Amino acid sequence: MPQQGLLIVVSGPSGTGKGTICRELLRSNPQLKYSISATTRQPRVGEVDGVNYLFVAKDKFQTMIHNDDLLEWAEVYGNFYGTPRQYVLEQLNNGYDVVLEIDTQGALKVKDKIPEGVYIYIIPPSLDELADRIHKRGTDSLETIKKRLNCAGGELTQAQNYHYIVVNDQVETAVQKIETIITAEKHRADRNSDLISRLCQTNCT
Amino acid sequence: MPQQGLLIVVSGPSGTGKGTICRELLRSNPQLKYSISATTRQPRVGEVDGVNYLFVAKDKFQTMIHNDDLLEWAEVYGNFYGTPRQYVLEQLNNGYDVVLEIDTQGALKVKDKIPEGVYIYIIPPSLDELADRIHKRGTDSLETIKKRLNCAGGELTQAQNYHYIVVNDQVETAVQKIETIITAEKHRADRNSDLISRLCQTNCT
């Protein structure tokens, strides 16, 4: 039986660059599996079903919720998004590490179900830079940006619910840090209790 | 104020090569500090006071115990060994990482006092190889070796009290694994709560 894979959950405030980091992480580590979200929203230009998202109809999504087929789900502006459970668990059981890029609310729901996962929170080097990045995207109002940057009750305070914090100063170094975290986590004693028992079974007389 | 340094505690059964690993780790990472044990035993040929050990008289050692100057101490065959507290804490407070190579009993005592340390257990690739290494040293009787290799009540069962397990298949790779663990640990959220508050203080309006 292969060693159980790691679930690597990556979150962070919008505009932190976690999407870019995850894409680069997966490109540099083709052995990693990417957990694709299911959604009821329409595909955007260039998005491919089964690659970017699993595009499903609303009634199909409702059935998935009903059957507890989703590790987490949420409704955003009338569209549903969720993480299919079966794919993630199958990959982990087969010894593959799975990367899940997800917002903080979703991450906490997944953490309740899979606490042995590795929860990584990406933060920007500065809030000025974050505001700048969000502005450049041009999809959010200044109001929304300010709300997100509200430290008192905003997303950044969620960092304490994660195992690791990685500053995205440069994509390449942030990816390297996540690779380092994955390698270190594979050596954690609680993931390797079988190492000792195997050592003992095969050699002790 | 510098970020608090990491205490890196390295243990493992005798003959696992933890001494060689620690020497190589310190050689490759001169910024790491080595916690030198105090002992009442006589220096062996080539051992230097303040480098290999702090060689102290028995009454001085008793005073150190009495003043709670030691993180842990033990008597082995009539000689006393201990870890001076002040040096370790000073280095950590100044932001230096400190390596402490110590037996499992000592490590558990230190863990009680400094639970935020990183506790690493080195194991051999196989028990045959371990027995072979101990034999080659020639300082232990076959009886002692067998006792150590007793998996039921022996040292290996202590691995569960550590945070990480590293297999010493090759010194170089074992050292790399420890370096990876140190880097990852520096990104743990509970060691970086100030990152978020600094981010908020300097930029939030």
mmCIF file of C-alpha atoms in Angstrom:
data_model
loop_
_atom_site.group_PDB
_atom_site.id
_atom_site.type_symbol
_atom_site.label_atom_id
_atom_site.label_comp_id
_atom_site.label_asym_id
_atom_site.label_seq_id
_atom_site.Cartn_x
_atom_site.Cartn_y
_atom_site.Cartn_z
ATOM 1 C CA MET A 1 0.000 0.000 0.000
ATOM 2 C CA PRO A 2 1.488 3.378 -0.924
ATOM 3 C CA GLN A 3 2.012 6.027 1.757
ATOM 4 C CA GLN A 4 -1.046 8.288 1.966
ATOM 5 C CA GLY A 5 -0.641 11.399 -0.193
ATOM 6 C CA LEU A 6 -0.682 14.930 1.198
ATOM 7 C CA LEU A 7 -3.570 17.306 0.700
ATOM 8 C CA ILE A 8 -2.013 20.731 0.156
ATOM 9 C CA VAL A 9 -4.546 23.522 0.576
ATOM 10 C CA VAL A 10 -3.503 26.963 -0.671
ATOM 11 C CA SER A 11 -5.460 30.087 0.250
ATOM 12 C CA GLY A 12 -4.875 33.782 0.572
ATOM 13 C CA PRO A 13 -6.588 37.116 -0.022
ATOM 14 C CA SER A 14 -7.674 37.853 -3.597
ATOM 15 C CA GLY A 15 -4.868 39.373 -5.613
ATOM 16 C CA THR A 16 -2.112 37.688 -3.598
ATOM 17 C CA GLY A 17 -1.094 35.648 -6.614
ATOM 18 C CA LYS A 18 -2.043 32.237 -5.218
ATOM 19 C CA GLY A 19 -3.420 31.156 -8.600
ATOM 20 C CA THR A 20 -0.122 31.901 -10.336
ATOM 21 C CA ILE A 21 1.787 30.168 -7.540
ATOM 22 C CA CYS A 22 -0.369 27.020 -7.794
ATOM 23 C CA ARG A 23 -0.034 26.877 -11.590
ATOM 24 C CA GLU A 24 3.762 27.189 -11.320
ATOM 25 C CA LEU A 25 3.863 24.634 -8.477
ATOM 26 C CA LEU A 26 1.946 22.123 -10.613
ATOM 27 C CA ARG A 27 4.041 22.865 -13.702
ATOM 28 C CA SER A 28 7.296 22.272 -11.805
ATOM 29 C CA ASN A 29 5.959 19.184 -10.027
ATOM 30 C CA PRO A 30 3.965 17.139 -12.540
ATOM 31 C CA GLN A 31 3.513 14.362 -9.969
ATOM 32 C CA LEU A 32 1.160 16.663 -8.020
ATOM 33 C CA LYS A 33 -2.572 16.361 -8.723
ATOM 34 C CA TYR A 34 -4.810 19.402 -8.960
ATOM 35 C CA SER A 35 -8.217 19.258 -7.349
ATOM 36 C CA ILE A 36 -10.632 20.704 -9.890
ATOM 37 C CA SER A 37 -13.677 22.508 -8.523
ATOM 38 C CA ALA A 38 -17.170 21.807 -9.753
ATOM 39 C CA THR A 39 -19.226 24.871 -10.691
ATOM 40 C CA THR A 40 -22.597 25.755 -12.095
ATOM 41 C CA ARG A 41 -21.366 28.949 -13.718
ATOM 42 C CA GLN A 42 -20.894 29.200 -17.487
ATOM 43 C CA PRO A 43 -17.398 28.533 -18.867
ATOM 44 C CA ARG A 44 -15.476 31.691 -19.783
ATOM 45 C CA VAL A 45 -13.629 31.920 -23.080
ATOM 46 C CA GLY A 46 -10.715 29.476 -23.076
ATOM 47 C CA GLU A 47 -11.893 27.498 -20.055
ATOM 48 C CA VAL A 48 -12.054 23.761 -20.603
ATOM 49 C CA ASP A 49 -14.411 21.361 -18.802
ATOM 50 C CA GLY A 50 -12.401 18.924 -16.673
ATOM 51 C CA VAL A 51 -9.304 21.126 -16.826
ATOM 52 C CA ASN A 52 -10.243 24.488 -15.302
ATOM 53 C CA TYR A 53 -13.517 23.388 -13.745
ATOM 54 C CA LEU A 54 -16.048 20.610 -13.854
ATOM 55 C CA PHE A 55 -18.965 22.493 -15.368
ATOM 56 C CA VAL A 56 -22.186 20.949 -14.109
ATOM 57 C CA ALA A 57 -25.870 21.845 -14.241
ATOM 58 C CA LYS A 58 -27.570 23.230 -11.143
ATOM 59 C CA ASP A 59 -29.659 20.110 -10.501
ATOM 60 C CA LYS A 60 -26.558 17.912 -10.770
ATOM 61 C CA PHE A 61 -24.811 20.185 -8.251
ATOM 62 C CA GLN A 62 -27.791 19.945 -5.879
ATOM 63 C CA THR A 63 -27.587 16.145 -6.112
ATOM 64 C CA MET A 64 -23.866 16.297 -5.266
ATOM 65 C CA ILE A 65 -24.669 18.399 -2.184
ATOM 66 C CA HIS A 66 -27.462 16.011 -1.214
ATOM 67 C CA ASN A 67 -25.212 12.938 -1.584
ATOM 68 C CA ASP A 68 -22.411 14.559 0.445
ATOM 69 C CA ASP A 69 -20.189 14.313 -2.617
ATOM 70 C CA LEU A 70 -18.535 17.681 -1.917
ATOM 71 C CA LEU A 71 -15.829 18.410 0.662
ATOM 72 C CA GLU A 72 -17.132 21.982 0.691
ATOM 73 C CA TRP A 73 -19.344 24.168 -1.430
ATOM 74 C CA ALA A 74 -20.508 27.774 -1.575
ATOM 75 C CA GLU A 75 -22.834 29.994 -3.540
ATOM 76 C CA VAL A 76 -21.210 33.120 -4.978
ATOM 77 C CA TYR A 77 -23.373 35.634 -6.850
ATOM 78 C CA GLY A 78 -25.909 32.937 -7.687
ATOM 79 C CA ASN A 79 -23.368 30.386 -8.911
ATOM 80 C CA PHE A 80 -22.348 27.287 -6.998
ATOM 81 C CA TYR A 81 -18.740 26.171 -6.495
ATOM 82 C CA GLY A 82 -17.568 23.032 -4.712
ATOM 83 C CA THR A 83 -14.770 20.508 -4.234
ATOM 84 C CA PRO A 84 -15.673 16.961 -5.316
ATOM 85 C CA ARG A 85 -14.737 14.600 -2.505
ATOM 86 C CA GLN A 86 -14.152 11.389 -4.432
ATOM 87 C CA TYR A 87 -11.340 12.629 -6.681
ATOM 88 C CA VAL A 88 -9.399 14.093 -3.750
ATOM 89 C CA LEU A 89 -9.724 11.023 -1.531
ATOM 90 C CA GLU A 90 -8.899 8.591 -4.350
ATOM 91 C CA GLN A 91 -5.694 10.435 -5.214
ATOM 92 C CA LEU A 92 -4.635 10.678 -1.562
ATOM 93 C CA ASN A 93 -5.323 6.964 -0.994
ATOM 94 C CA ASN A 94 -3.244 6.131 -4.058
ATOM 95 C CA GLY A 95 -0.333 8.066 -2.581
ATOM 96 C CA TYR A 96 -0.621 11.171 -4.748
ATOM 97 C CA ASP A 97 -0.339 14.650 -3.282
ATOM 98 C CA VAL A 98 -3.279 16.870 -4.185
ATOM 99 C CA VAL A 99 -3.204 20.672 -4.479
ATOM 100 C CA LEU A 100 -6.412 22.507 -3.663
ATOM 101 C CA GLU A 101 -6.573 26.268 -4.280
ATOM 102 C CA ILE A 102 -9.557 27.580 -2.401
ATOM 103 C CA ASP A 103 -10.882 30.574 -0.461
ATOM 104 C CA THR A 104 -10.562 30.760 3.305
ATOM 105 C CA GLN A 105 -14.140 29.784 4.065
ATOM 106 C CA GLY A 106 -13.854 26.670 1.910
ATOM 107 C CA ALA A 107 -10.434 25.847 3.337
ATOM 108 C CA LEU A 108 -11.759 25.827 6.891
ATOM 109 C CA LYS A 109 -14.570 23.465 5.905
ATOM 110 C CA VAL A 110 -12.057 21.120 4.269
ATOM 111 C CA LYS A 111 -9.800 21.386 7.351
ATOM 112 C CA ASP A 112 -12.657 20.116 9.512
ATOM 113 C CA LYS A 113 -12.917 17.030 7.311
ATOM 114 C CA ILE A 114 -9.231 16.499 6.494
ATOM 115 C CA PRO A 115 -7.275 18.002 9.417
ATOM 116 C CA GLU A 116 -4.149 16.055 8.421
ATOM 117 C CA GLY A 117 -3.874 18.195 5.270
ATOM 118 C CA VAL A 118 -1.258 20.925 4.960
ATOM 119 C CA TYR A 119 -2.883 24.366 5.048
ATOM 120 C CA ILE A 120 -0.834 27.177 3.524
ATOM 121 C CA TYR A 121 -1.801 30.850 3.533
ATOM 122 C CA ILE A 122 -0.214 33.124 0.940
ATOM 123 C CA ILE A 123 0.226 36.790 1.861
ATOM 124 C CA PRO A 124 1.503 39.735 -0.181
ATOM 125 C CA PRO A 125 4.784 41.478 0.764
ATOM 126 C CA SER A 126 2.758 44.624 1.500
ATOM 127 C CA LEU A 127 -0.852 45.732 1.436
ATOM 128 C CA ASP A 128 0.020 48.542 -0.960
ATOM 129 C CA GLU A 129 1.202 45.937 -3.423
ATOM 130 C CA LEU A 130 -1.943 43.891 -2.891
ATOM 131 C CA ALA A 131 -4.168 46.924 -3.532
ATOM 132 C CA ASP A 132 -2.121 47.662 -6.625
ATOM 133 C CA ARG A 133 -2.539 44.135 -7.979
ATOM 134 C CA ILE A 134 -6.279 44.138 -7.375
ATOM 135 C CA HIS A 135 -6.592 47.538 -9.057
ATOM 136 C CA LYS A 136 -4.696 46.289 -12.107
ATOM 137 C CA ARG A 137 -7.091 43.387 -12.488
ATOM 138 C CA GLY A 138 -9.822 45.953 -12.776
ATOM 139 C CA THR A 139 -12.604 43.583 -11.792
ATOM 140 C CA ASP A 140 -13.153 44.873 -8.260
ATOM 141 C CA SER A 141 -14.468 48.200 -7.016
ATOM 142 C CA LEU A 142 -12.388 50.321 -4.670
ATOM 143 C CA GLU A 143 -15.025 49.608 -2.049
ATOM 144 C CA THR A 144 -14.473 45.847 -2.372
ATOM 145 C CA ILE A 145 -10.719 46.243 -2.235
ATOM 146 C CA LYS A 146 -10.892 48.362 0.911
ATOM 147 C CA LYS A 147 -13.194 45.833 2.515
ATOM 148 C CA ARG A 148 -10.735 43.036 1.795
ATOM 149 C CA LEU A 149 -7.840 45.035 3.166
ATOM 150 C CA ASN A 150 -9.635 45.645 6.426
ATOM 151 C CA CYS A 151 -7.262 43.931 8.795
ATOM 152 C CA ALA A 152 -9.555 43.972 11.789
ATOM 153 C CA GLY A 153 -12.174 41.696 10.310
ATOM 154 C CA GLY A 154 -10.710 40.944 6.902
ATOM 155 C CA GLU A 155 -9.226 37.908 5.262
ATOM 156 C CA LEU A 156 -5.721 38.388 6.660
ATOM 157 C CA THR A 157 -6.857 37.496 10.169
ATOM 158 C CA GLN A 158 -7.680 34.032 8.791
ATOM 159 C CA ALA A 159 -3.958 33.287 8.534
ATOM 160 C CA GLN A 160 -3.976 31.956 12.088
ATOM 161 C CA ASN A 161 -6.145 29.034 10.975
ATOM 162 C CA TYR A 162 -3.448 27.783 8.614
ATOM 163 C CA HIS A 163 -0.333 25.731 9.333
ATOM 164 C CA TYR A 164 2.024 27.838 7.241
ATOM 165 C CA ILE A 165 2.315 31.404 5.987
ATOM 166 C CA VAL A 166 4.224 32.078 2.773
ATOM 167 C CA VAL A 167 4.981 35.616 1.620
ATOM 168 C CA ASN A 168 4.620 35.943 -2.146
ATOM 169 C CA ASP A 169 7.545 38.274 -2.776
ATOM 170 C CA GLN A 170 8.457 36.390 -5.953
ATOM 171 C CA VAL A 171 6.475 33.554 -7.508
ATOM 172 C CA GLU A 172 9.570 31.370 -7.926
ATOM 173 C CA THR A 173 10.666 31.651 -4.294
ATOM 174 C CA ALA A 174 7.096 31.232 -3.014
ATOM 175 C CA VAL A 175 6.837 28.004 -5.046
ATOM 176 C CA GLN A 176 10.169 26.815 -3.649
ATOM 177 C CA LYS A 177 8.930 27.491 -0.132
ATOM 178 C CA ILE A 178 5.810 25.401 -0.736
ATOM 179 C CA GLU A 179 7.961 22.582 -2.176
ATOM 180 C CA THR A 180 10.098 22.760 0.970
ATOM 181 C CA ILE A 181 7.011 22.609 3.180
ATOM 182 C CA ILE A 182 5.722 19.550 1.286
ATOM 183 C CA THR A 183 9.062 17.745 1.645
ATOM 184 C CA ALA A 184 9.306 18.552 5.350
ATOM 185 C CA GLU A 185 5.703 17.481 5.999
ATOM 186 C CA LYS A 186 6.458 14.062 4.490
ATOM 187 C CA HIS A 187 8.954 13.542 7.309
ATOM 188 C CA ARG A 188 6.543 14.331 10.119
ATOM 189 C CA ALA A 189 6.537 11.550 12.707
ATOM 190 C CA ASP A 190 2.744 11.248 12.714
ATOM 191 C CA ARG A 191 2.817 10.496 8.978
ATOM 192 C CA ASN A 192 5.566 7.890 9.393
ATOM 193 C CA SER A 193 4.554 5.620 12.239
ATOM 194 C CA ASP A 194 4.729 2.707 9.786
ATOM 195 C CA LEU A 195 8.449 3.429 9.194
ATOM 196 C CA ILE A 196 9.300 2.336 12.726
ATOM 197 C CA SER A 197 7.012 -0.690 12.733
ATOM 198 C CA ARG A 198 8.370 -1.832 9.354
ATOM 199 C CA LEU A 199 11.936 -1.373 10.581
ATOM 200 C CA CYS A 200 11.112 -3.504 13.584
ATOM 201 C CA GLN A 201 9.158 -6.207 11.761
ATOM 202 C CA THR A 202 11.762 -6.849 9.127
ATOM 203 C CA ASN A 203 14.867 -6.846 11.255
ATOM 204 C CA CYS A 204 14.179 -7.476 14.903
ATOM 205 C CA THR A 205 14.798 -10.959 16.225
ATOM 206 C CA MET B 1 13.674 42.534 17.879
ATOM 207 C CA PRO B 2 14.854 39.577 15.775
ATOM 208 C CA GLN B 3 12.505 36.650 15.165
ATOM 209 C CA GLN B 4 13.003 34.011 17.858
ATOM 210 C CA GLY B 5 15.474 31.337 16.739
ATOM 211 C CA LEU B 6 14.572 27.677 16.407
ATOM 212 C CA LEU B 7 15.750 25.026 18.824
ATOM 213 C CA ILE B 8 16.532 21.960 16.720
ATOM 214 C CA VAL B 9 16.810 18.829 18.838
ATOM 215 C CA VAL B 10 18.355 15.791 17.154
ATOM 216 C CA SER B 11 18.120 12.341 18.720
ATOM 217 C CA GLY B 12 18.221 8.741 17.630
ATOM 218 C CA PRO B 13 19.449 5.341 18.738
ATOM 219 C CA SER B 14 23.185 4.998 19.321
ATOM 220 C CA GLY B 15 25.025 4.177 16.106
ATOM 221 C CA THR B 16 22.465 5.898 13.865
ATOM 222 C CA GLY B 17 25.025 8.489 12.839
ATOM 223 C CA LYS B 18 23.331 11.496 14.440
ATOM 224 C CA GLY B 19 26.699 12.862 15.577
ATOM 225 C CA THR B 20 28.062 12.826 12.018
ATOM 226 C CA ILE B 21 24.830 14.378 10.713
ATOM 227 C CA CYS B 22 24.957 17.209 13.267
ATOM 228 C CA ARG B 23 28.623 17.938 12.542
ATOM 229 C CA GLU B 24 27.905 18.097 8.805
ATOM 230 C CA LEU B 25 24.760 20.202 9.392
ATOM 231 C CA LEU B 26 26.780 22.729 11.421
ATOM 232 C CA ARG B 27 29.653 22.723 8.912
ATOM 233 C CA SER B 28 27.270 23.470 6.005
ATOM 234 C CA ASN B 29 25.291 26.067 7.983
ATOM 235 C CA PRO B 30 27.759 28.173 9.969
ATOM 236 C CA GLN B 31 24.919 30.451 11.132
ATOM 237 C CA LEU B 32 23.612 27.586 13.309
ATOM 238 C CA LYS B 33 24.765 27.500 16.932
ATOM 239 C CA TYR B 34 25.693 24.248 18.648
ATOM 240 C CA SER B 35 24.534 23.702 22.203
ATOM 241 C CA ILE B 36 27.549 22.322 24.063
ATOM 242 C CA SER B 37 26.856 19.954 26.939
ATOM 243 C CA ALA B 38 28.423 20.332 30.319
ATOM 244 C CA THR B 39 29.990 17.193 31.773
ATOM 245 C CA THR B 40 31.936 16.078 34.799
ATOM 246 C CA ARG B 41 33.798 13.343 32.920
ATOM 247 C CA GLN B 42 37.447 13.693 32.004
ATOM 248 C CA PRO B 43 38.253 15.025 28.499
ATOM 249 C CA ARG B 44 39.273 12.323 26.024
ATOM 250 C CA VAL B 45 42.324 12.808 23.811
ATOM 251 C CA GLY B 46 41.634 15.620 21.330
ATOM 252 C CA GLU B 47 38.545 16.959 23.138
ATOM 253 C CA VAL B 48 38.671 20.689 23.801
ATOM 254 C CA ASP B 49 36.906 22.459 26.681
ATOM 255 C CA GLY B 50 34.245 24.817 25.328
ATOM 256 C CA VAL B 51 34.253 23.096 21.931
ATOM 257 C CA ASN B 52 33.314 19.460 22.502
ATOM 258 C CA TYR B 53 32.065 19.870 26.068
ATOM 259 C CA LEU B 54 32.161 22.267 28.950
ATOM 260 C CA PHE B 55 34.265 20.224 31.354
ATOM 261 C CA VAL B 56 33.253 21.130 34.894
ATOM 262 C CA ALA B 57 33.994 19.771 38.359
ATOM 263 C CA LYS B 58 31.345 17.736 40.169
ATOM 264 C CA ASP B 59 30.593 20.433 42.770
ATOM 265 C CA LYS B 60 30.175 23.044 40.026
ATOM 266 C CA PHE B 61 27.742 20.685 38.253
ATOM 267 C CA GLN B 62 25.792 20.178 41.488
ATOM 268 C CA THR B 63 25.506 23.963 41.827
ATOM 269 C CA MET B 64 24.196 24.197 38.266
ATOM 270 C CA ILE B 65 21.538 21.587 39.076
ATOM 271 C CA HIS B 66 20.661 23.407 42.295
ATOM 272 C CA ASN B 67 20.329 26.773 40.513
ATOM 273 C CA ASP B 68 18.171 25.273 37.738
ATOM 274 C CA ASP B 69 20.848 26.254 35.236
ATOM 275 C CA LEU B 70 20.368 23.075 33.183
ATOM 276 C CA LEU B 71 17.559 22.326 30.718
ATOM 277 C CA GLU B 72 18.159 18.658 31.451
ATOM 278 C CA TRP B 73 20.823 16.533 33.063
ATOM 279 C CA ALA B 74 21.581 12.860 33.629
ATOM 280 C CA GLU B 75 24.109 10.663 35.371
ATOM 281 C CA VAL B 76 25.694 8.027 33.140
ATOM 282 C CA TYR B 77 28.132 5.540 34.674
ATOM 283 C CA GLY B 78 28.995 7.951 37.481
ATOM 284 C CA ASN B 79 29.513 10.969 35.225
ATOM 285 C CA PHE B 80 27.090 13.871 34.904
ATOM 286 C CA TYR B 81 25.991 15.380 31.581
ATOM 287 C CA GLY B 82 23.689 18.358 31.121
ATOM 288 C CA THR B 83 22.509 21.137 28.815
ATOM 289 C CA PRO B 84 23.239 24.661 30.104
ATOM 290 C CA ARG B 85 20.035 26.671 29.847
ATOM 291 C CA GLN B 86 21.436 30.197 29.541
ATOM 292 C CA TYR B 87 23.432 29.668 26.341
ATOM 293 C CA VAL B 88 20.471 28.075 24.540
ATOM 294 C CA LEU B 89 17.938 30.717 25.571
ATOM 295 C CA GLU B 90 20.282 33.624 24.808
ATOM 296 C CA GLN B 91 20.945 32.368 21.285
ATOM 297 C CA LEU B 92 17.238 31.740 20.620
ATOM 298 C CA ASN B 93 16.302 35.192 21.921
ATOM 299 C CA ASN B 94 18.922 36.743 19.655
ATOM 300 C CA GLY B 95 17.335 35.002 16.674
ATOM 301 C CA TYR B 96 19.921 32.240 16.242
ATOM 302 C CA ASP B 97 18.898 28.653 15.609
ATOM 303 C CA VAL B 98 20.460 26.216 18.061
ATOM 304 C CA VAL B 99 21.238 22.546 17.391
ATOM 305 C CA LEU B 100 21.103 20.203 20.345
ATOM 306 C CA GLU B 101 22.221 16.602 19.879
ATOM 307 C CA ILE B 102 20.942 14.632 22.816
ATOM 308 C CA ASP B 103 19.609 11.242 23.906
ATOM 309 C CA THR B 104 15.868 10.548 23.964
ATOM 310 C CA GLN B 105 15.478 10.916 27.725
ATOM 311 C CA GLY B 106 17.152 14.314 27.664
ATOM 312 C CA ALA B 107 15.185 15.373 24.581
ATOM 313 C CA LEU B 108 11.867 14.684 26.293
ATOM 314 C CA LYS B 109 12.899 16.779 29.295
ATOM 315 C CA VAL B 110 13.866 19.652 26.992
ATOM 316 C CA LYS B 111 10.587 19.223 25.089
ATOM 317 C CA ASP B 112 8.665 19.766 28.327
ATOM 318 C CA LYS B 113 10.449 23.085 28.791
ATOM 319 C CA ILE B 114 10.695 24.222 25.146
ATOM 320 C CA PRO B 115 7.752 22.590 23.325
ATOM 321 C CA GLU B 116 8.086 25.042 20.445
ATOM 322 C CA GLY B 117 11.415 23.448 19.508
ATOM 323 C CA VAL B 118 11.742 21.156 16.488
ATOM 324 C CA TYR B 119 12.312 17.572 17.577
ATOM 325 C CA ILE B 120 13.921 15.306 14.981
ATOM 326 C CA TYR B 121 14.512 11.584 15.375
ATOM 327 C CA ILE B 122 17.166 9.950 13.192
ATOM 328 C CA ILE B 123 16.682 6.284 12.317
ATOM 329 C CA PRO B 124 18.896 3.864 10.382
ATOM 330 C CA PRO B 125 17.772 2.444 7.003
ATOM 331 C CA SER B 126 17.728 -1.010 8.618
ATOM 332 C CA LEU B 127 18.412 -2.539 12.001
ATOM 333 C CA ASP B 128 21.032 -4.829 10.449
ATOM 334 C CA GLU B 129 22.970 -1.757 9.404
ATOM 335 C CA LEU B 130 22.565 -0.253 12.852
ATOM 336 C CA ALA B 131 23.896 -3.399 14.519
ATOM 337 C CA ASP B 132 26.781 -3.380 12.063
ATOM 338 C CA ARG B 133 27.672 0.241 12.847
ATOM 339 C CA ILE B 134 27.569 -0.348 16.598
ATOM 340 C CA HIS B 135 29.738 -3.462 16.210
ATOM 341 C CA LYS B 136 32.301 -1.521 14.200
ATOM 342 C CA ARG B 137 32.603 1.086 16.936
ATOM 343 C CA GLY B 138 33.594 -1.758 19.196
ATOM 344 C CA THR B 139 32.667 0.048 22.394
ATOM 345 C CA ASP B 140 29.451 -1.833 23.139
ATOM 346 C CA SER B 141 28.860 -5.453 24.086
ATOM 347 C CA LEU B 142 26.556 -7.639 22.006
ATOM 348 C CA GLU B 143 24.239 -7.657 25.013
ATOM 349 C CA THR B 144 23.974 -3.848 24.970
ATOM 350 C CA ILE B 145 23.402 -3.790 21.224
ATOM 351 C CA LYS B 146 20.599 -6.347 21.454
ATOM 352 C CA LYS B 147 18.998 -4.408 24.272
ATOM 353 C CA ARG B 148 19.010 -1.251 22.174
ATOM 354 C CA LEU B 149 17.552 -3.038 19.178
ATOM 355 C CA ASN B 150 14.643 -4.359 21.228
ATOM 356 C CA CYS B 151 11.785 -2.750 19.372
ATOM 357 C CA ALA B 152 9.156 -3.533 21.974
ATOM 358 C CA GLY B 153 10.605 -1.406 24.724
ATOM 359 C CA GLY B 154 13.680 0.015 23.052
ATOM 360 C CA GLU B 155 14.713 3.424 21.828
ATOM 361 C CA LEU B 156 12.945 3.219 18.460
ATOM 362 C CA THR B 157 9.528 3.416 20.105
ATOM 363 C CA GLN B 158 10.540 6.897 21.286
ATOM 364 C CA ALA B 159 10.214 8.167 17.692
ATOM 365 C CA GLN B 160 6.538 8.933 18.304
ATOM 366 C CA ASN B 161 7.534 11.679 20.753
ATOM 367 C CA TYR B 162 9.334 13.613 18.025
ATOM 368 C CA HIS B 163 7.947 15.928 15.346
ATOM 369 C CA TYR B 164 9.978 14.493 12.476
ATOM 370 C CA ILE B 165 11.641 11.212 11.525
ATOM 371 C CA VAL B 166 14.637 11.290 9.199
ATOM 372 C CA VAL B 167 16.145 8.089 7.787
ATOM 373 C CA ASN B 168 19.927 8.283 7.673
ATOM 374 C CA ASP B 169 20.469 6.480 4.382
ATOM 375 C CA GLN B 170 23.228 8.917 3.404
ATOM 376 C CA VAL B 171 24.656 11.652 5.610
ATOM 377 C CA GLU B 172 24.381 14.252 2.849
ATOM 378 C CA THR B 173 20.694 13.603 2.133
ATOM 379 C CA ALA B 174 19.856 13.345 5.844
ATOM 380 C CA VAL B 175 21.459 16.772 6.360
ATOM 381 C CA GLN B 176 19.478 18.177 3.420
ATOM 382 C CA LYS B 177 16.267 16.825 4.927
ATOM 383 C CA ILE B 178 17.009 18.550 8.233
ATOM 384 C CA GLU B 179 17.775 21.813 6.390
ATOM 385 C CA THR B 180 14.412 21.465 4.611
ATOM 386 C CA ILE B 181 12.628 20.870 7.917
ATOM 387 C CA ILE B 182 14.259 23.978 9.432
ATOM 388 C CA THR B 183 13.226 26.140 6.453
ATOM 389 C CA ALA B 184 9.661 24.827 6.511
ATOM 390 C CA GLU B 185 9.348 25.308 10.280
ATOM 391 C CA LYS B 186 10.279 28.970 9.884
ATOM 392 C CA HIS B 187 7.110 29.389 7.810
ATOM 393 C CA ARG B 188 4.772 27.886 10.387
ATOM 394 C CA ALA B 189 1.870 30.232 11.094
ATOM 395 C CA ASP B 190 2.322 30.032 14.866
ATOM 396 C CA ARG B 191 5.888 31.333 14.499
ATOM 397 C CA ASN B 192 4.778 34.191 12.230
ATOM 398 C CA SER B 193 1.823 35.857 13.879
ATOM 399 C CA ASP B 194 3.832 39.092 13.866
ATOM 400 C CA LEU B 195 4.002 38.963 10.042
ATOM 401 C CA ILE B 196 0.283 39.624 9.758
ATOM 402 C CA SER B 197 0.175 42.290 12.461
ATOM 403 C CA ARG B 198 3.168 44.100 10.921
ATOM 404 C CA LEU B 199 1.532 43.914 7.489
ATOM 405 C CA CYS B 200 -1.607 45.453 8.969
ATOM 406 C CA GLN B 201 0.107 48.120 11.057
ATOM 407 C CA THR B 202 2.284 49.464 8.289
ATOM 408 C CA ASN B 203 -0.235 49.535 5.490
ATOM 409 C CA CYS B 204 -3.795 49.544 6.710
ATOM 410 C CA THR B 205 -5.623 52.800 6.707
#
